[in-house]
PDB file of C-alpha atoms in Angstrom:
ATOM      1  CA  MET A   1     146.013 -38.417  41.022  1.00 55.00           C
ATOM      2  CA  LEU A   2     143.646 -36.842  38.506  1.00 56.00           C
ATOM      3  CA  ASP A   3     142.472 -34.226  40.999  1.00 59.00           C
ATOM      4  CA  ALA A   4     146.061 -33.287  41.755  1.00 58.00           C
ATOM      5  CA  ASP A   5     146.762 -32.851  38.028  1.00 55.00           C
ATOM      6  CA  ARG A   6     143.699 -30.675  37.655  1.00 58.00           C
ATOM      7  CA  HIS A   7     144.701 -28.499  40.582  1.00 57.00           C
ATOM      8  CA  ALA A   8     148.216 -28.167  39.203  1.00 55.00           C
ATOM      9  CA  LEU A   9     146.852 -27.237  35.768  1.00 51.00           C
ATOM     10  CA  SER A  10     144.448 -24.739  37.283  1.00 56.00           C
ATOM     11  CA  ALA A  11     147.253 -23.137  39.313  1.00 54.00           C
ATOM     12  CA  SER A  12     149.463 -22.964  36.235  1.00 58.00           C
ATOM     13  CA  VAL A  13     146.752 -21.246  34.198  1.00 54.00           C
ATOM     14  CA  TYR A  14     145.994 -18.866  37.063  1.00 56.00           C
ATOM     15  CA  HIS A  15     149.624 -17.814  37.300  1.00 59.00           C
ATOM     16  CA  SER A  16     149.767 -17.366  33.525  1.00 63.00           C
ATOM     17  CA  ALA A  17     146.682 -15.148  33.692  1.00 62.00           C
ATOM     18  CA  LEU A  18     148.332 -13.160  36.481  1.00 67.00           C
ATOM     19  CA  GLY A  19     151.381 -12.676  34.261  1.00 72.00           C
ATOM     20  CA  ILE A  20     149.173 -11.267  31.506  1.00 76.00           C
ATOM     21  CA  LYS A  21     147.384  -8.971  33.952  1.00 80.00           C
ATOM     22  CA  GLU A  22     150.742  -7.837  35.292  1.00 82.00           C
ATOM     23  CA  ARG A  23     151.748  -6.730  31.801  1.00 85.00           C
ATOM     24  CA  GLU A  24     148.477  -4.811  31.496  1.00 85.00           C
ATOM     25  CA  LEU A  25     149.143  -3.217  34.881  1.00 88.00           C
ATOM     26  CA  VAL A  26     152.629  -2.104  33.836  1.00 89.00           C
ATOM     27  CA  ASN A  27     151.269  -0.736  30.551  1.00 90.00           C
ATOM     28  CA  LEU A  28     148.527   1.228  32.319  1.00 90.00           C
ATOM     29  CA  THR A  29     150.988   2.540  34.907  1.00 92.00           C
ATOM     30  CA  ASN A  30     153.341   3.845  32.212  1.00 93.00           C
ATOM     31  CA  TYR A  31     150.382   5.333  30.317  1.00 91.00           C
ATOM     32  CA  LEU A  32     149.073   7.222  33.352  1.00 93.00           C
ATOM     33  CA  ASN A  33     152.582   8.283  34.384  1.00 93.00           C
ATOM     34  CA  ASN A  34     153.093   9.901  30.996  1.00 93.00           C
ATOM     35  CA  LEU A  35     149.734  11.662  31.175  1.00 92.00           C
ATOM     36  CA  GLY A  36     150.484  12.884  34.688  1.00 93.00           C
ATOM     37  CA  THR A  37     153.859  14.246  33.614  1.00 93.00           C
ATOM     38  CA  GLN A  38     152.354  16.141  30.689  1.00 92.00           C
ATOM     39  CA  ALA A  39     149.552  17.426  32.916  1.00 93.00           C
ATOM     40  CA  ALA A  40     152.095  18.761  35.421  1.00 93.00           C
ATOM     41  CA  LEU A  41     153.862  20.581  32.591  1.00 92.00           C
ATOM     42  CA  MET A  42     150.595  22.069  31.336  1.00 90.00           C
ATOM     43  CA  PHE A  43     149.661  23.066  34.886  1.00 91.00           C
ATOM     44  CA  GLY A  44     152.908  24.987  35.224  1.00 90.00           C
ATOM     45  CA  PHE A  45     152.238  26.803  31.964  1.00 87.00           C
ATOM     46  CA  GLY A  46     148.695  27.519  33.143  1.00 85.00           C
ATOM     47  CA  LEU A  47     149.962  29.255  36.274  1.00 86.00           C
ATOM     48  CA  GLY A  48     151.953  31.615  34.086  1.00 84.00           C
ATOM     49  CA  MET A  49     148.764  32.614  32.267  1.00 82.00           C
ATOM     50  CA  PHE A  50     147.474  34.496  35.303  1.00 81.00           C
ATOM     51  CA  ALA A  51     149.274  37.675  34.373  1.00 76.00           C
ATOM     52  CA  GLU A  52     147.579  41.030  34.359  1.00 74.00           C
ATOM     53  CA  VAL A  53     146.009  41.825  31.031  1.00 78.00           C
ATOM     54  CA  PRO A  54     146.231  45.405  29.737  1.00 80.00           C
ATOM     55  CA  GLU A  55     143.705  47.820  31.224  1.00 79.00           C
ATOM     56  CA  SER A  56     142.311  48.571  27.783  1.00 79.00           C
ATOM     57  CA  THR A  57     141.202  44.957  27.349  1.00 81.00           C
ATOM     58  CA  PRO A  58     137.408  44.621  27.053  1.00 84.00           C
ATOM     59  CA  ILE A  59     135.831  43.053  30.118  1.00 87.00           C
ATOM     60  CA  VAL A  60     134.250  40.264  28.067  1.00 89.00           C
ATOM     61  CA  VAL A  61     137.625  39.284  26.615  1.00 87.00           C
ATOM     62  CA  SER A  62     139.132  39.277  30.105  1.00 88.00           C
ATOM     63  CA  TYR A  63     136.359  37.011  31.363  1.00 91.00           C
ATOM     64  CA  VAL A  64     136.891  34.590  28.473  1.00 91.00           C
ATOM     65  CA  TYR A  65     140.657  34.554  28.944  1.00 91.00           C
ATOM     66  CA  TYR A  66     140.587  33.906  32.686  1.00 92.00           C
ATOM     67  CA  ALA A  67     137.797  31.339  32.309  1.00 93.00           C
ATOM     68  CA  LEU A  68     139.920  29.382  29.834  1.00 93.00           C
ATOM     69  CA  ALA A  69     142.989  29.676  32.077  1.00 92.00           C
ATOM     70  CA  THR A  70     141.059  28.453  35.116  1.00 94.00           C
ATOM     71  CA  THR A  71     139.573  25.564  33.133  1.00 95.00           C
ATOM     72  CA  CYS A  72     143.065  24.564  32.052  1.00 94.00           C
ATOM     73  CA  LEU A  73     144.329  24.594  35.651  1.00 94.00           C
ATOM     74  CA  GLY A  74     141.350  22.650  36.990  1.00 94.00           C
ATOM     75  CA  ALA A  75     141.406  19.991  34.285  1.00 95.00           C
ATOM     76  CA  GLU A  76     145.155  19.439  34.486  1.00 94.00           C
ATOM     77  CA  MET A  77     145.027  19.320  38.285  1.00 95.00           C
ATOM     78  CA  TYR A  78     142.370  16.601  38.048  1.00 95.00           C
ATOM     79  CA  CYS A  79     144.490  14.688  35.542  1.00 95.00           C
ATOM     80  CA  LEU A  80     147.654  15.042  37.624  1.00 94.00           C
ATOM     81  CA  THR A  81     146.163  14.048  40.983  1.00 95.00           C
ATOM     82  CA  ASN A  82     144.076  11.136  39.703  1.00 95.00           C
ATOM     83  CA  ALA A  83     146.867   9.753  37.523  1.00 94.00           C
ATOM     84  CA  THR A  84     149.210   9.869  40.517  1.00 94.00           C
ATOM     85  CA  LEU A  85     146.680   8.137  42.776  1.00 94.00           C
ATOM     86  CA  CYS A  86     146.023   5.408  40.199  1.00 94.00           C
ATOM     87  CA  THR A  87     149.711   4.707  39.600  1.00 93.00           C
ATOM     88  CA  VAL A  88     150.328   4.461  43.366  1.00 93.00           C
ATOM     89  CA  LEU A  89     147.200   2.744  44.690  1.00 93.00           C
ATOM     90  CA  GLY A  90     146.588   0.453  41.707  1.00 91.00           C
ATOM     91  CA  PRO A  91     149.868  -1.494  41.870  1.00 90.00           C
ATOM     92  CA  THR A  92     149.663  -1.457  45.684  1.00 91.00           C
ATOM     93  CA  LEU A  93     146.271  -3.155  45.563  1.00 90.00           C
ATOM     94  CA  ALA A  94     147.480  -5.631  42.954  1.00 86.00           C
ATOM     95  CA  LEU A  95     150.534  -6.642  45.005  1.00 85.00           C
ATOM     96  CA  ASN A  96     149.184  -6.544  48.568  1.00 88.00           C
ATOM     97  CA  GLY A  97     145.460  -7.189  48.182  1.00 84.00           C
ATOM     98  CA  PRO A  98     143.580 -10.481  48.512  1.00 86.00           C
ATOM     99  CA  ARG A  99     143.154 -13.029  45.724  1.00 81.00           C
ATOM    100  CA  GLY A 100     141.764 -11.392  42.613  1.00 81.00           C
ATOM    101  CA  SER A 101     143.176  -7.957  43.469  1.00 84.00           C
ATOM    102  CA  MET A 102     145.302  -7.911  40.310  1.00 84.00           C
ATOM    103  CA  HIS A 103     142.174  -8.124  38.155  1.00 84.00           C
ATOM    104  CA  ALA A 104     140.366  -5.525  40.274  1.00 88.00           C
ATOM    105  CA  ALA A 105     143.310  -3.111  40.056  1.00 89.00           C
ATOM    106  CA  VAL A 106     143.605  -3.415  36.281  1.00 88.00           C
ATOM    107  CA  GLN A 107     139.861  -3.026  35.795  1.00 89.00           C
ATOM    108  CA  GLY A 108     139.766   0.041  38.028  1.00 90.00           C
ATOM    109  CA  MET A 109     142.673   1.675  36.214  1.00 91.00           C
ATOM    110  CA  TYR A 110     140.960   1.053  32.875  1.00 90.00           C
ATOM    111  CA  GLN A 111     137.838   2.795  34.172  1.00 90.00           C
ATOM    112  CA  GLU A 112     139.743   5.788  35.543  1.00 92.00           C
ATOM    113  CA  ARG A 113     141.858   6.082  32.402  1.00 91.00           C
ATOM    114  CA  ASP A 114     139.014   7.514  30.323  1.00 90.00           C
ATOM    115  CA  TRP A 115     138.275  10.265  32.854  1.00 93.00           C
ATOM    116  CA  ILE A 116     141.955  11.141  33.190  1.00 95.00           C
ATOM    117  CA  TRP A 117     142.468  11.295  29.436  1.00 93.00           C
ATOM    118  CA  THR A 118     139.338  13.441  28.987  1.00 94.00           C
ATOM    119  CA  SER A 119     140.462  15.934  31.629  1.00 95.00           C
ATOM    120  CA  PHE A 120     143.902  16.167  30.032  1.00 95.00           C
ATOM    121  CA  ALA A 121     142.347  16.857  26.620  1.00 94.00           C
ATOM    122  CA  ILE A 122     140.053  19.541  28.069  1.00 95.00           C
ATOM    123  CA  GLY A 123     143.011  21.230  29.738  1.00 94.00           C
ATOM    124  CA  ALA A 124     145.113  21.147  26.574  1.00 93.00           C
ATOM    125  CA  VAL A 125     142.306  22.619  24.448  1.00 94.00           C
ATOM    126  CA  SER A 126     141.611  25.328  27.039  1.00 94.00           C
ATOM    127  CA  PHE A 127     145.300  26.244  27.155  1.00 93.00           C
ATOM    128  CA  SER A 128     145.482  26.533  23.376  1.00 92.00           C
ATOM    129  CA  PHE A 129     142.441  28.812  23.110  1.00 93.00           C
ATOM    130  CA  ALA A 130     143.616  30.915  26.056  1.00 92.00           C
ATOM    131  CA  MET A 131     146.903  31.526  24.275  1.00 90.00           C
ATOM    132  CA  LEU A 132     145.022  32.551  21.133  1.00 91.00           C
ATOM    133  CA  VAL A 133     142.930  35.022  23.133  1.00 91.00           C
ATOM    134  CA  TYR A 134     146.072  36.409  24.787  1.00 89.00           C
ATOM    135  CA  ILE A 135     147.652  36.991  21.382  1.00 88.00           C
ATOM    136  CA  TRP A 136     144.660  39.138  20.410  1.00 87.00           C
ATOM    137  CA  VAL A 137     144.806  40.971  23.751  1.00 87.00           C
ATOM    138  CA  LEU A 138     148.468  41.882  23.307  1.00 84.00           C
ATOM    139  CA  LEU A 139     148.389  42.770  19.620  1.00 82.00           C
ATOM    140  CA  THR A 140     145.161  44.759  19.544  1.00 79.00           C
ATOM    141  CA  GLN A 141     145.581  46.899  22.664  1.00 76.00           C
ATOM    142  CA  PHE A 142     146.857  49.883  20.631  1.00 71.00           C
ATOM    143  CA  GLY A 143     144.432  49.502  17.740  1.00 67.00           C
ATOM    144  CA  ASP A 144     147.212  49.457  15.138  1.00 71.00           C
ATOM    145  CA  GLY A 145     146.105  47.960  11.827  1.00 71.00           C
ATOM    146  CA  TRP A 146     149.362  46.095  11.379  1.00 77.00           C
ATOM    147  CA  ASP A 147     149.012  44.501  14.815  1.00 78.00           C
ATOM    148  CA  ILE A 148     145.477  43.389  14.006  1.00 83.00           C
ATOM    149  CA  GLY A 149     146.769  41.856  10.789  1.00 86.00           C
ATOM    150  CA  ILE A 150     149.447  39.950  12.704  1.00 87.00           C
ATOM    151  CA  ALA A 151     146.806  38.694  15.128  1.00 86.00           C
ATOM    152  CA  GLY A 152     144.688  37.540  12.194  1.00 89.00           C
ATOM    153  CA  MET A 153     147.673  35.738  10.688  1.00 92.00           C
ATOM    154  CA  CYS A 154     148.338  34.005  14.031  1.00 91.00           C
ATOM    155  CA  THR A 155     144.693  32.953  14.176  1.00 92.00           C
ATOM    156  CA  ALA A 156     144.864  31.488  10.672  1.00 94.00           C
ATOM    157  CA  ILE A 157     148.009  29.533  11.570  1.00 94.00           C
ATOM    158  CA  PHE A 158     146.350  28.350  14.782  1.00 92.00           C
ATOM    159  CA  ILE A 159     143.298  27.097  12.891  1.00 93.00           C
ATOM    160  CA  PHE A 160     145.496  25.325  10.333  1.00 95.00           C
ATOM    161  CA  CYS A 161     147.573  23.629  13.045  1.00 93.00           C
ATOM    162  CA  SER A 162     144.415  22.657  14.936  1.00 92.00           C
ATOM    163  CA  VAL A 163     142.990  20.979  11.838  1.00 94.00           C
ATOM    164  CA  VAL A 164     146.256  19.106  11.238  1.00 95.00           C
ATOM    165  CA  VAL A 165     146.423  17.971  14.871  1.00 93.00           C
ATOM    166  CA  PHE A 166     142.769  16.895  14.881  1.00 92.00           C
ATOM    167  CA  ARG A 167     143.187  14.876  11.693  1.00 95.00           C
ATOM    168  CA  GLY A 168     146.328  13.273  13.104  1.00 95.00           C
ATOM    169  CA  ILE A 169     144.527  12.303  16.317  1.00 91.00           C
ATOM    170  CA  LYS A 170     141.607  10.898  14.340  1.00 92.00           C
ATOM    171  CA  ARG A 171     143.946   8.884  12.092  1.00 94.00           C
ATOM    172  CA  ILE A 172     145.906   7.429  15.011  1.00 92.00           C
ATOM    173  CA  PHE A 173     142.771   6.476  16.935  1.00 87.00           C
ATOM    174  CA  ALA A 174     141.348   4.806  13.839  1.00 90.00           C
ATOM    175  CA  ARG A 175     144.599   2.924  13.233  1.00 90.00           C
ATOM    176  CA  PHE A 176     144.876   1.450  16.717  1.00 85.00           C
ATOM    177  CA  TYR A 177     141.190   1.086  17.572  1.00 81.00           C
ATOM    178  CA  PHE A 178     139.653  -2.353  17.917  1.00 74.00           C
ATOM    179  CA  ASP A 179     136.148  -3.355  18.862  1.00 68.00           C
ATOM    180  CA  MET A 180     135.308  -6.318  21.044  1.00 51.00           C
ATOM    181  CA  ASP A 181     131.783  -7.541  20.362  1.00 50.00           C
ATOM    182  CA  PRO A 182     129.963  -7.846  23.724  1.00 42.00           C
ATOM    183  CA  ALA A 183     128.038 -10.855  22.340  1.00 44.00           C
ATOM    184  CA  GLY A 184     131.296 -12.711  21.817  1.00 42.00           C
ATOM    185  CA  ASN A 185     131.081 -12.733  18.012  1.00 45.00           C
ATOM    186  CA  SER A 186     134.428 -11.042  17.532  1.00 44.00           C
ATOM    187  CA  GLU A 187     137.287 -13.032  16.075  1.00 48.00           C
ATOM    188  CA  GLN A 188     139.636 -11.461  18.623  1.00 48.00           C
ATOM    189  CA  ILE A 189     140.057 -13.130  22.001  1.00 49.00           C
ATOM    190  CA  LYS A 190     141.854 -11.992  25.107  1.00 57.00           C
ATOM    191  CA  ALA A 191     144.791 -14.022  26.341  1.00 52.00           C
ATOM    192  CA  GLU A 192     143.089 -14.601  29.674  1.00 53.00           C
ATOM    193  CA  GLU A 193     139.972 -15.993  27.979  1.00 57.00           C
ATOM    194  CA  TYR A 194     142.158 -18.250  25.858  1.00 52.00           C
ATOM    195  CA  LEU A 195     143.845 -19.670  28.952  1.00 53.00           C
ATOM    196  CA  LYS A 196     140.497 -20.323  30.596  1.00 56.00           C
ATOM    197  CA  ALA A 197     139.243 -22.085  27.468  1.00 57.00           C
ATOM    198  CA  GLN A 198     142.385 -24.197  27.364  1.00 54.00           C
ATOM    199  CA  THR A 199     141.889 -25.152  31.000  1.00 55.00           C
ATOM    200  CA  ALA A 200     138.291 -26.186  30.434  1.00 55.00           C
ATOM    201  CA  ALA A 201     139.247 -28.226  27.364  1.00 55.00           C
ATOM    202  CA  SER A 202     142.066 -29.972  29.234  1.00 56.00           C
ATOM    203  CA  MET A 203     139.773 -30.887  32.123  1.00 52.00           C
ATOM    204  CA  LEU A 204     137.116 -32.256  29.778  1.00 53.00           C
ATOM    205  CA  THR A 205     139.558 -34.350  27.763  1.00 55.00           C
ATOM    206  CA  ALA A 206     141.520 -35.650  30.766  1.00 51.00           C
ATOM    207  CA  PRO A 207     141.117 -39.428  31.259  1.00 50.00           C
ATOM    208  CA  SER A 208     139.027 -40.457  34.239  1.00 48.00           C
ATOM    209  CA  SER A 209     140.749 -42.423  36.978  1.00 44.00           C
ATOM    210  CA  LYS A 210     139.301 -45.698  38.223  1.00 45.00           C
ATOM    211  CA  PRO A 211     139.626 -46.641  41.897  1.00 47.00           C
ATOM    212  CA  LYS A 212     141.471 -49.870  42.493  1.00 43.00           C
TER     213      LYS A 212
END
C-alpha cells in the first residue's frame, strides 16, 4: 500500500513538473517567434539597402556601407532560421520524444536563445550604422555646406537616440535580471526543485507499513 502511494505521489509530482516545463516551453516559443518576426522585418529592410550608391562616393565609404548591409543580412538570416527551427523542432521533441524530452527541449531552447538574441542585436546595430552611412553618402555627394550640416545634425540625433536606447536596454535588463547562485545559496528556488523537495520530504515522513 505504501509503495503504491509513493508511486502515485511521484507520478503526481512528475506531471506537475511537466506542467511547469510546458509553461516554460510556451514562453520560449513565443519569445523566439517574436524575435524571428522582427528578424524577418529587418531582413526585408536589409535587402533594400543594396541600392547603387552614387559614383562619387569614396571607395572606402562604399566598402563600409556594403559590409554593414551584408552583416545585417547575415545576422538576421541566422536569427530567422534558427528561431524558426527552435520553435518547430523544440515543441515537436517535447511532445513526441521519449521520457524526459520536455526537459531536454526546454534546456536546448534556452541554450539557443542567447545565440539567436545576439545575432538579432548584431543585425539591428549593423542596420542602424548602415543607415547613418547612407545618410552621409546621399547628403555629401554634391559637397554643399548645407547638406553637410544636415548630415551632421542627423548624426547628432542618431547618437542621442542611441544613448537613450542603450540606457533603456540597460535599465530593463537590470530590472528583470536575477542571479541563481550555482552553489545553491540563493533564496530563490525553481518550481521544479520545490516539487522534488516536497516529494522527498513526503517520502521520508510517510509512515512505514508493517506486514501482517
